[in-house]
PDB file of C-alpha atoms in Angstrom:
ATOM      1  CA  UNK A 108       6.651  -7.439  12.147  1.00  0.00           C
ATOM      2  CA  UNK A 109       5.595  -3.950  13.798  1.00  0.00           C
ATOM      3  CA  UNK A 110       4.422  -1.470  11.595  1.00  0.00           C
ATOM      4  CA  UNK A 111       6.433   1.355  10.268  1.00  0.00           C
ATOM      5  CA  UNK A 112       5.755   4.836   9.516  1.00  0.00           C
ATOM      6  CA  UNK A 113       6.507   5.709   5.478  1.00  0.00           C
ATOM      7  CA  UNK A 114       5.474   9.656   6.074  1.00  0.00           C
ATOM      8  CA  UNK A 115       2.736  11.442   7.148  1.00  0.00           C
ATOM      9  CA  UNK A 116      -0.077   9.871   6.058  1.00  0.00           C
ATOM     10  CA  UNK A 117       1.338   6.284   5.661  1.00  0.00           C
ATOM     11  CA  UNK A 118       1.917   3.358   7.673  1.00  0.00           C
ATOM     12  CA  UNK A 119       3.003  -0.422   5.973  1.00  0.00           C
ATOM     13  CA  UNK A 120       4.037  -3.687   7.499  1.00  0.00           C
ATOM     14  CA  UNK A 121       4.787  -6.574   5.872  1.00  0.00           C
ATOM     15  CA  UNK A 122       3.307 -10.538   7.168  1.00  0.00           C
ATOM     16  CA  UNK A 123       5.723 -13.080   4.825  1.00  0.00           C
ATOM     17  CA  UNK A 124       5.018 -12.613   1.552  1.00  0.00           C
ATOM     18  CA  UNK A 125       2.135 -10.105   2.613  1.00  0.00           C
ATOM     19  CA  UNK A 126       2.715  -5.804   2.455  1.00  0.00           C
ATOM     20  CA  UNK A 127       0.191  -3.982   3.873  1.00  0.00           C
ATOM     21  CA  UNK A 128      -0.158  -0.190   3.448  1.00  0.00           C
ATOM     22  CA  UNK A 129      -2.798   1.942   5.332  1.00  0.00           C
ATOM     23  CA  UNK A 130      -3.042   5.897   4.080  1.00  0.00           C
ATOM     24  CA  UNK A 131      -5.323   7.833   6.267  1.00  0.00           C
ATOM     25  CA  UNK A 132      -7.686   9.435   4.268  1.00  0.00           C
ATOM     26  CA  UNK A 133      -8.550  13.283   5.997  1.00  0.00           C
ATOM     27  CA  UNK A 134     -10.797  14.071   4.873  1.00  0.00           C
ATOM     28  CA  UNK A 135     -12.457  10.604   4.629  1.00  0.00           C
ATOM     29  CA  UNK A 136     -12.432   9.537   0.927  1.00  0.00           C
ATOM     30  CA  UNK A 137     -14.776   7.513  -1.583  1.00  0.00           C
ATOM     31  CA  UNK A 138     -13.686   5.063  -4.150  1.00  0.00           C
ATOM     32  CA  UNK A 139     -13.563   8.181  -6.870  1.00  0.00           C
ATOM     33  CA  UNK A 140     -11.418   9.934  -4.254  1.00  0.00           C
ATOM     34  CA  UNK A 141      -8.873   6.558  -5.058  1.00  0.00           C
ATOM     35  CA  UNK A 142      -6.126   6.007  -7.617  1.00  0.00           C
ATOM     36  CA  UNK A 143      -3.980   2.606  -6.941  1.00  0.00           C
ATOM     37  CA  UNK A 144      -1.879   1.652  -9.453  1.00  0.00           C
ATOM     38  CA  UNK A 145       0.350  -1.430  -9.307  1.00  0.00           C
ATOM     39  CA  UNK A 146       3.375  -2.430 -10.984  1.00  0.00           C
ATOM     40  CA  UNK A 147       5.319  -5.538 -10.722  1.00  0.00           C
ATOM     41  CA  UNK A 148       7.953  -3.054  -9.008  1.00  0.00           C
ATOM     42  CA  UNK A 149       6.281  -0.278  -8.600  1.00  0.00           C
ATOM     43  CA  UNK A 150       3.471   1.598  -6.446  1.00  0.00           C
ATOM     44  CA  UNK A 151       1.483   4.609  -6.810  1.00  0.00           C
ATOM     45  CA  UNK A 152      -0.822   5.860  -4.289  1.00  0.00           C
ATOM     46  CA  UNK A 153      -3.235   9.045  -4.690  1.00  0.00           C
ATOM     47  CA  UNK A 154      -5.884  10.523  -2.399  1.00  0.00           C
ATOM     48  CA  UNK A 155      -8.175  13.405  -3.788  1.00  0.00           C
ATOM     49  CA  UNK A 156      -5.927  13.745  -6.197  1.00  0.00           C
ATOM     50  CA  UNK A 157      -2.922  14.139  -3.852  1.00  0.00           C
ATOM     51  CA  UNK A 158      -0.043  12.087  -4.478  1.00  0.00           C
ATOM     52  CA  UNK A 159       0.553   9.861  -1.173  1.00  0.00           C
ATOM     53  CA  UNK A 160       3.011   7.082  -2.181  1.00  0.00           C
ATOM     54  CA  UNK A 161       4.923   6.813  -5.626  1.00  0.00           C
ATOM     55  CA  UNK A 162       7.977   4.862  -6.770  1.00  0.00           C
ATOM     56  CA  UNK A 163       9.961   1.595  -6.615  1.00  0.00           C
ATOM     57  CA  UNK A 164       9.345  -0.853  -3.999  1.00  0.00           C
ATOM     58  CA  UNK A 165      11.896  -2.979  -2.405  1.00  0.00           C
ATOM     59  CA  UNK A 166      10.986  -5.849  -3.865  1.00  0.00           C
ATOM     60  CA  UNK A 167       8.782  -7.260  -6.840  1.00  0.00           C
ATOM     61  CA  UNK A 168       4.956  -8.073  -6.596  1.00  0.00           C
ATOM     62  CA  UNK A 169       2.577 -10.595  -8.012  1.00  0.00           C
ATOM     63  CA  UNK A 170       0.126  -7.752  -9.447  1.00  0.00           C
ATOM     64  CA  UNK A 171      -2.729  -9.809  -9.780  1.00  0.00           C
ATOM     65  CA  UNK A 172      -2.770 -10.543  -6.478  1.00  0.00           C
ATOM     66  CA  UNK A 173      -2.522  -7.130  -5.180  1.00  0.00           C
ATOM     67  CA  UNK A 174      -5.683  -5.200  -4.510  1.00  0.00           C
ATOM     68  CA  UNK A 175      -6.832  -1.905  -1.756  1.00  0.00           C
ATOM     69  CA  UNK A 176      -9.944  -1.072  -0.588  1.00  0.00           C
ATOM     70  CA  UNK A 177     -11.496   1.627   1.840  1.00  0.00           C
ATOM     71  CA  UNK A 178     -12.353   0.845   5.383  1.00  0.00           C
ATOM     72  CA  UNK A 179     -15.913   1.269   6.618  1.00  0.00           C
ATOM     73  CA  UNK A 180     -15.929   4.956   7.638  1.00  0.00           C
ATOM     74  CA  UNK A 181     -13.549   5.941   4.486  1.00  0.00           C
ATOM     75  CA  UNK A 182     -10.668   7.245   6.982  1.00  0.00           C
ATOM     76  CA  UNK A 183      -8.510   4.938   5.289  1.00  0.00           C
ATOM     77  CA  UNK A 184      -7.111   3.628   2.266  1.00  0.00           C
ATOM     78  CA  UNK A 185      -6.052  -0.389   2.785  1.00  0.00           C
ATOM     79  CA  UNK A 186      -3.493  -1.538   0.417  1.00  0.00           C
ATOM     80  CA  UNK A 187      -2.422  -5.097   0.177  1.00  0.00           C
ATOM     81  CA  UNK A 188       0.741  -6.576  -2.098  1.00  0.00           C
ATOM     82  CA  UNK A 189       1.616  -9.647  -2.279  1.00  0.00           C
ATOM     83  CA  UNK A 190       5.741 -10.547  -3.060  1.00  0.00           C
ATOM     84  CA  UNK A 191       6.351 -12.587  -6.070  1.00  0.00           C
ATOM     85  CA  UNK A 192       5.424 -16.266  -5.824  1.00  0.00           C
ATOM     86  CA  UNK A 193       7.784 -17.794  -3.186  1.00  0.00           C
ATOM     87  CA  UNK A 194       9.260 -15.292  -1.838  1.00  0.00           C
ATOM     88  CA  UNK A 195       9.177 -13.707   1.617  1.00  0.00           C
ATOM     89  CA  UNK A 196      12.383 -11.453   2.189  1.00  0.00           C
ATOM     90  CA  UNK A 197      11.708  -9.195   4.436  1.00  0.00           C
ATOM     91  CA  UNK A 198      11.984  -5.569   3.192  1.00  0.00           C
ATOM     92  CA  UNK A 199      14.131  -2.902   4.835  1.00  0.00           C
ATOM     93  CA  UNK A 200      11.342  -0.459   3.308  1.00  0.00           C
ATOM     94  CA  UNK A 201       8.062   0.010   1.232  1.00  0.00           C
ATOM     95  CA  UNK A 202       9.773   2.201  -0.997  1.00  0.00           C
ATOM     96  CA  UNK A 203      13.726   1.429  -2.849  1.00  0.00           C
TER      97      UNK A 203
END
């Protein structure tokens, strides 16, 4: 599936039972810059302590399975969920 714009600063597309979010990071950001917090329904998202992405996703995620990291010149924040075991509906959006 093509990506989709979520605002501004986010992008997400989902592979299957695979989300991917990418927040650009301007300026570029460290890990301390980072908060990720996951939820088996839920998704919060912050950037030097600027609140990028925060509320109930369209579907429910396997939270151990979910993880983010930076990419290599810190532009931008990589997020990667992971839909609850056997499932791969395809969401109408990140966010519900």
């Amino acid at each position: 599936d093509s990506e989709k714009s979520g605002g501004e600063s986010w992008f997400w597309q989902q592979k299957g039972e695979e989300i991917h979010v990418r927040i650009v990071c301007n300026p570029p950001a460290t890990k301390k810059d980072i908060s990720v917090k996951f939820k088996a329904s839920s998704l919060a998202a912050s950037v030097h302590g600027v609140t990028i992405v925060d509320g109930s996703l369209a579907g429910k995620v396997e939270v151990d399975e979910c993880t983010w990291c930076l990419s290599a010149d810190k532009s931008e924040l990589q997020i990667m969920l992971t839909q609850v075991a056997g499932r791969t509906d395809a969401w109408p959006a990140l966010l519900a």
